[in-house]
Structure formats: C-alpha cells, structure tokens
mmCIF file of C-alpha atoms in Angstrom:
data_model
loop_
_atom_site.group_PDB
_atom_site.id
_atom_site.type_symbol
_atom_site.label_atom_id
_atom_site.label_comp_id
_atom_site.label_asym_id
_atom_site.label_seq_id
_atom_site.Cartn_x
_atom_site.Cartn_y
_atom_site.Cartn_z
ATOM 1 C CA ARG A 1338 4.719 1.561 -20.661
ATOM 2 C CA GLU A 1339 4.476 -1.372 -23.020
ATOM 3 C CA THR A 1340 3.300 -3.458 -20.204
ATOM 4 C CA ILE A 1341 0.533 -1.195 -19.394
ATOM 5 C CA GLN A 1342 -0.552 -0.926 -22.717
ATOM 6 C CA ARG A 1343 -0.758 -4.747 -23.003
ATOM 7 C CA ILE A 1344 -2.705 -4.961 -19.855
ATOM 8 C CA SER A 1345 -5.067 -2.271 -20.777
ATOM 9 C CA ARG A 1346 -5.735 -4.032 -24.144
ATOM 10 C CA ILE A 1347 -6.614 -7.353 -22.155
ATOM 11 C CA LEU A 1348 -8.748 -5.478 -19.929
ATOM 12 C CA GLY A 1349 -10.702 -3.611 -22.665
ATOM 13 C CA TYR A 1350 -9.608 -0.148 -21.731
ATOM 14 C CA GLU A 1351 -6.940 0.430 -24.434
ATOM 15 C CA THR A 1352 -8.022 3.947 -25.076
ATOM 16 C CA TYR A 1353 -7.557 4.921 -21.513
ATOM 17 C CA ASP A 1354 -4.256 6.239 -19.933
ATOM 18 C CA VAL A 1355 -2.740 5.314 -16.744
ATOM 19 C CA THR A 1356 -0.176 7.414 -14.655
ATOM 20 C CA LEU A 1357 2.811 5.451 -13.286
ATOM 21 C CA LEU A 1358 4.776 7.009 -10.477
ATOM 22 C CA LEU A 1359 8.039 5.306 -9.365
ATOM 23 C CA VAL A 1360 8.588 6.514 -5.813
ATOM 24 C CA ASP A 1361 11.152 6.125 -2.974
ATOM 25 C CA ASP A 1362 10.268 4.560 0.417
ATOM 26 C CA ASP A 1363 9.623 8.046 2.233
ATOM 27 C CA GLU A 1364 7.044 9.048 -0.328
ATOM 28 C CA MET A 1365 5.323 5.572 -0.424
ATOM 29 C CA ARG A 1366 5.121 5.388 3.368
ATOM 30 C CA GLU A 1367 3.628 8.950 3.343
ATOM 31 C CA THR A 1368 1.086 8.146 0.557
ATOM 32 C CA ASN A 1369 0.236 4.817 2.295
ATOM 33 C CA LEU A 1370 -0.294 6.542 5.584
ATOM 34 C CA GLU A 1371 -2.457 9.323 4.006
ATOM 35 C CA SER A 1372 -4.505 6.979 1.905
ATOM 36 C CA ARG A 1373 -4.853 3.900 3.900
ATOM 37 C CA GLY A 1374 -3.535 4.738 7.454
ATOM 38 C CA ILE A 1375 -0.506 2.330 7.324
ATOM 39 C CA ASP A 1376 2.713 3.897 8.415
ATOM 40 C CA SER A 1377 5.007 1.905 6.073
ATOM 41 C CA PRO A 1378 5.976 1.591 2.521
ATOM 42 C CA THR A 1379 4.418 -0.945 0.261
ATOM 43 C CA ASP A 1380 5.161 -2.131 -3.229
ATOM 44 C CA ILE A 1381 2.070 -0.694 -5.193
ATOM 45 C CA LEU A 1382 -0.724 1.671 -4.596
ATOM 46 C CA SER A 1383 -3.550 2.249 -7.255
ATOM 47 C CA PHE A 1384 -5.827 5.258 -7.194
ATOM 48 C CA PRO A 1385 -8.712 4.759 -9.676
ATOM 49 C CA PHE A 1386 -10.570 7.750 -11.406
ATOM 50 C CA HIS A 1387 -13.760 6.003 -12.335
ATOM 51 C CA PHE A 1388 -16.567 4.173 -10.403
ATOM 52 C CA HIS A 1389 -17.049 0.576 -11.496
ATOM 53 C CA LYS A 1390 -20.450 -1.300 -12.002
ATOM 54 C CA GLU A 1391 -18.652 -4.448 -11.237
ATOM 55 C CA PRO A 1392 -15.045 -5.587 -11.241
ATOM 56 C CA GLY A 1393 -13.708 -5.022 -14.537
ATOM 57 C CA LEU A 1394 -16.759 -2.904 -15.866
ATOM 58 C CA LEU A 1395 -16.234 0.679 -15.279
ATOM 59 C CA GLU A 1396 -18.937 3.526 -15.705
ATOM 60 C CA GLU A 1397 -18.911 5.261 -18.853
ATOM 61 C CA PRO A 1398 -17.017 8.619 -18.774
ATOM 62 C CA GLU A 1399 -19.314 11.629 -18.265
ATOM 63 C CA PHE A 1400 -17.812 13.696 -21.020
ATOM 64 C CA ASP A 1401 -15.994 12.605 -24.293
ATOM 65 C CA ILE A 1402 -12.762 14.454 -23.672
ATOM 66 C CA PRO A 1403 -9.292 13.191 -23.080
ATOM 67 C CA ASP A 1404 -9.059 13.944 -19.433
ATOM 68 C CA TYR A 1405 -11.889 11.466 -18.724
ATOM 69 C CA TYR A 1406 -9.968 8.588 -20.254
ATOM 70 C CA THR A 1407 -7.711 8.184 -17.554
ATOM 71 C CA LEU A 1408 -8.044 4.981 -15.381
ATOM 72 C CA GLY A 1409 -6.054 6.392 -12.652
ATOM 73 C CA ASP A 1410 -2.674 6.526 -10.972
ATOM 74 C CA MET A 1411 -0.314 3.831 -9.830
ATOM 75 C CA MET A 1412 2.740 4.353 -7.501
ATOM 76 C CA VAL A 1413 5.441 1.685 -7.352
ATOM 77 C CA CYS A 1414 8.228 1.787 -4.527
ATOM 78 C CA VAL A 1415 11.116 0.684 -6.438
ATOM 79 C CA PRO A 1416 13.402 0.224 -3.342
ATOM 80 C CA TYR A 1417 10.696 -1.759 -1.655
ATOM 81 C CA VAL A 1418 10.400 -4.024 -4.526
ATOM 82 C CA ILE A 1419 14.011 -4.530 -4.667
ATOM 83 C CA ARG A 1420 14.290 -5.508 -0.852
ATOM 84 C CA ARG A 1421 11.232 -7.907 -1.241
ATOM 85 C CA CYS A 1422 13.129 -9.500 -4.029
ATOM 86 C CA GLN A 1423 16.130 -10.252 -2.175
ATOM 87 C CA GLU A 1424 13.817 -11.250 0.946
ATOM 88 C CA ASP A 1425 11.796 -13.485 -0.977
ATOM 89 C CA GLN A 1426 14.869 -15.165 -2.715
ATOM 90 C CA GLU A 1427 16.450 -15.571 0.804
ATOM 91 C CA GLN A 1428 13.227 -17.113 2.100
ATOM 92 C CA TYR A 1429 12.932 -19.491 -0.932
ATOM 93 C CA GLN A 1430 16.415 -20.627 -0.213
ATOM 94 C CA GLN A 1431 15.826 -21.132 3.204
ATOM 95 C CA ASN A 1432 12.670 -23.155 2.657
ATOM 96 C CA ARG A 1433 14.243 -25.117 0.103
ATOM 97 C CA ASP A 1434 17.073 -25.945 2.413
ATOM 98 C CA GLU A 1435 14.646 -26.738 5.125
ATOM 99 C CA GLU A 1436 12.162 -28.806 2.946
ATOM 100 C CA ASN A 1437 9.940 -30.885 5.415
ATOM 101 C CA GLY A 1438 7.199 -31.841 3.251
ATOM 102 C CA GLN A 1439 4.430 -30.272 4.996
ATOM 103 C CA GLU A 1440 1.300 -29.107 3.010
ATOM 104 C CA GLU A 1441 0.423 -25.540 2.732
ATOM 105 C CA ASP A 1442 -2.927 -24.292 3.755
ATOM 106 C CA GLU A 1443 -5.108 -22.830 1.155
ATOM 107 C CA GLY A 1444 -7.157 -19.560 1.597
ATOM 108 C CA VAL A 1445 -7.149 -15.801 1.668
ATOM 109 C CA GLY A 1446 -3.842 -15.421 3.748
ATOM 110 C CA ASN A 1447 -1.973 -17.810 1.451
ATOM 111 C CA ASP A 1448 0.032 -16.096 -1.247
ATOM 112 C CA ASP A 1449 0.686 -19.061 -3.653
ATOM 113 C CA ARG A 1450 -1.740 -18.002 -6.333
ATOM 114 C CA GLY A 1451 -2.124 -14.902 -8.607
ATOM 115 C CA VAL A 1452 0.478 -12.241 -8.758
ATOM 116 C CA SER A 1453 1.642 -12.723 -5.099
ATOM 117 C CA GLY A 1454 2.170 -16.396 -5.688
ATOM 118 C CA ALA A 1455 3.898 -15.874 -9.020
ATOM 119 C CA MET A 1456 6.227 -13.051 -7.816
ATOM 120 C CA ALA A 1457 7.447 -15.287 -4.873
ATOM 121 C CA ASN A 1458 10.074 -16.988 -7.209
ATOM 122 C CA VAL A 1459 10.939 -13.696 -9.263
ATOM 123 C CA ASP A 1460 14.239 -12.172 -7.986
ATOM 124 C CA ASP A 1461 14.273 -9.605 -11.017
ATOM 125 C CA PRO A 1462 12.787 -6.265 -9.796
ATOM 126 C CA GLN A 1463 12.079 -5.195 -13.278
ATOM 127 C CA LYS A 1464 9.882 -8.421 -13.883
ATOM 128 C CA ARG A 1465 8.307 -8.008 -10.573
ATOM 129 C CA ILE A 1466 7.366 -4.561 -11.182
ATOM 130 C CA ARG A 1467 5.693 -5.674 -14.290
ATOM 131 C CA MET A 1468 3.654 -8.259 -12.581
ATOM 132 C CA LEU A 1469 2.734 -5.642 -10.028
ATOM 133 C CA LEU A 1470 1.331 -3.670 -12.704
ATOM 134 C CA VAL A 1471 -1.165 -6.350 -13.390
ATOM 135 C CA HIS A 1472 -2.433 -6.155 -9.815
ATOM 136 C CA GLY A 1473 -2.484 -2.501 -9.840
ATOM 137 C CA MET A 1474 -4.427 -2.104 -13.106
ATOM 138 C CA LEU A 1475 -6.947 -4.689 -11.735
ATOM 139 C CA HIS A 1476 -7.618 -2.309 -8.770
ATOM 140 C CA LEU A 1477 -7.910 0.710 -11.302
ATOM 141 C CA VAL A 1478 -10.781 -1.102 -12.900
ATOM 142 C CA GLY A 1479 -12.684 -2.132 -9.669
ATOM 143 C CA TYR A 1480 -11.193 -5.308 -8.633
ATOM 144 C CA ASP A 1481 -10.242 -5.827 -4.903
ATOM 145 C CA HIS A 1482 -9.100 -8.408 -2.420
ATOM 146 C CA GLU A 1483 -10.647 -7.475 0.875
ATOM 147 C CA GLU A 1484 -13.296 -10.227 1.080
ATOM 148 C CA GLU A 1485 -12.529 -13.894 0.303
ATOM 149 C CA ASN A 1486 -14.837 -13.840 -2.904
ATOM 150 C CA GLU A 1487 -13.143 -10.764 -3.957
ATOM 151 C CA TYR A 1488 -9.805 -12.284 -3.548
ATOM 152 C CA LEU A 1489 -10.568 -15.234 -5.487
ATOM 153 C CA GLU A 1490 -12.027 -13.410 -8.325
ATOM 154 C CA MET A 1491 -9.026 -10.988 -8.518
ATOM 155 C CA VAL A 1492 -6.544 -13.814 -8.284
ATOM 156 C CA GLN A 1493 -8.279 -15.833 -11.056
ATOM 157 C CA ARG A 1494 -8.284 -12.599 -13.128
ATOM 158 C CA GLU A 1495 -4.535 -12.003 -12.379
ATOM 159 C CA GLU A 1496 -3.656 -15.509 -13.457
ATOM 160 C CA GLU A 1497 -5.579 -15.167 -16.664
ATOM 161 C CA ILE A 1498 -3.704 -11.764 -17.525
ATOM 162 C CA LEU A 1499 -0.320 -13.255 -16.496
ATOM 163 C CA GLU A 1500 -0.817 -16.177 -18.808
ATOM 164 C CA LYS A 1501 -2.069 -14.000 -21.632
ATOM 165 C CA LEU A 1502 1.054 -11.715 -21.142
ATOM 166 C CA GLY A 1503 3.451 -14.775 -21.175
ATOM 167 C CA ASN A 1504 6.945 -14.448 -19.973
ATOM 168 C CA PHE A 1505 7.967 -11.026 -19.751
#
C-alpha cells in the first residue's frame, strides 16, 4: 500500500484511491482473455476509471464525491511474477555464462529500459511487484505502450518514477 501511495504522490494523484487485487493464474488468465483476448496469465493488468486528456493528465471528476476519486483497479498475478523471477534469473545466469560480446538492438521490442529492463535482474517477487505497480499506475493515468512514441514516453516516465522511489 505504501508503494501505491508514493507513486500516487509522484504522479500528482495522492487524493485518489487504487484497488489492488492479488490473484492466481486462473483468475488472471480468465480476466486477460475477457479484457484483451489473450488466453494466458500475465503479470499485471490495469483498468482505469477515468479518461485522460493526455498521458498523466486525467479529466476532472464529474462529481466531488469519494467514489469519483479512484484511479482504477490493478490485478497482479503473484504465481506468474514468482515464475518470471525464476525464469529471468535462470536466463540471466545462462546469458552470463554464454557472454559473447554481441550488442543488443534498441527499440520497442527490447526490454532493456523502464520497468521491464529494471525487473530483468530482480529475483525478489515482492520487489518486482512494487516495480510492476509503477507500470500499472501509469496505465491508470493514461500512459500506454502500443505505439513506439507511446512506449518511449512511458519508459521515460517509468525510469523517472523508479529513480524517485529509490531502492525499495
């Protein structure tokens, strides 16, 4: 909860609530299928309650009542995050063992920046979940990563927030 409050302050929405659901693989798979048409679990899904004028700038609530001061819901699939921590750690170790000096490509498909890049070397599921909350909260306030320019803007904002949060 503290991480969500800190991110909310950084984003300028400290008076807004966020609902966080910790779910299993089955519930995440079902929700991912219903909401995105993808029949598999994922680490985090965000469901914003407000329209945004631009990334990071939400429209004002229609009424000044508490229910209108909710950014939205986030779902985190804890078993998925644990598996990814283990898989990424194994991949990291394998890559270290097989270092061949090749340069990595840059671009939308490359996960070396933002939350994705920062998480690659994090094998603590609790820390990784806190990092995912940065990503999810940005979705709640209108950021996305479908197009290259959106991706770059979102990654830059993720990196700024991760730096402000410091070491969890």
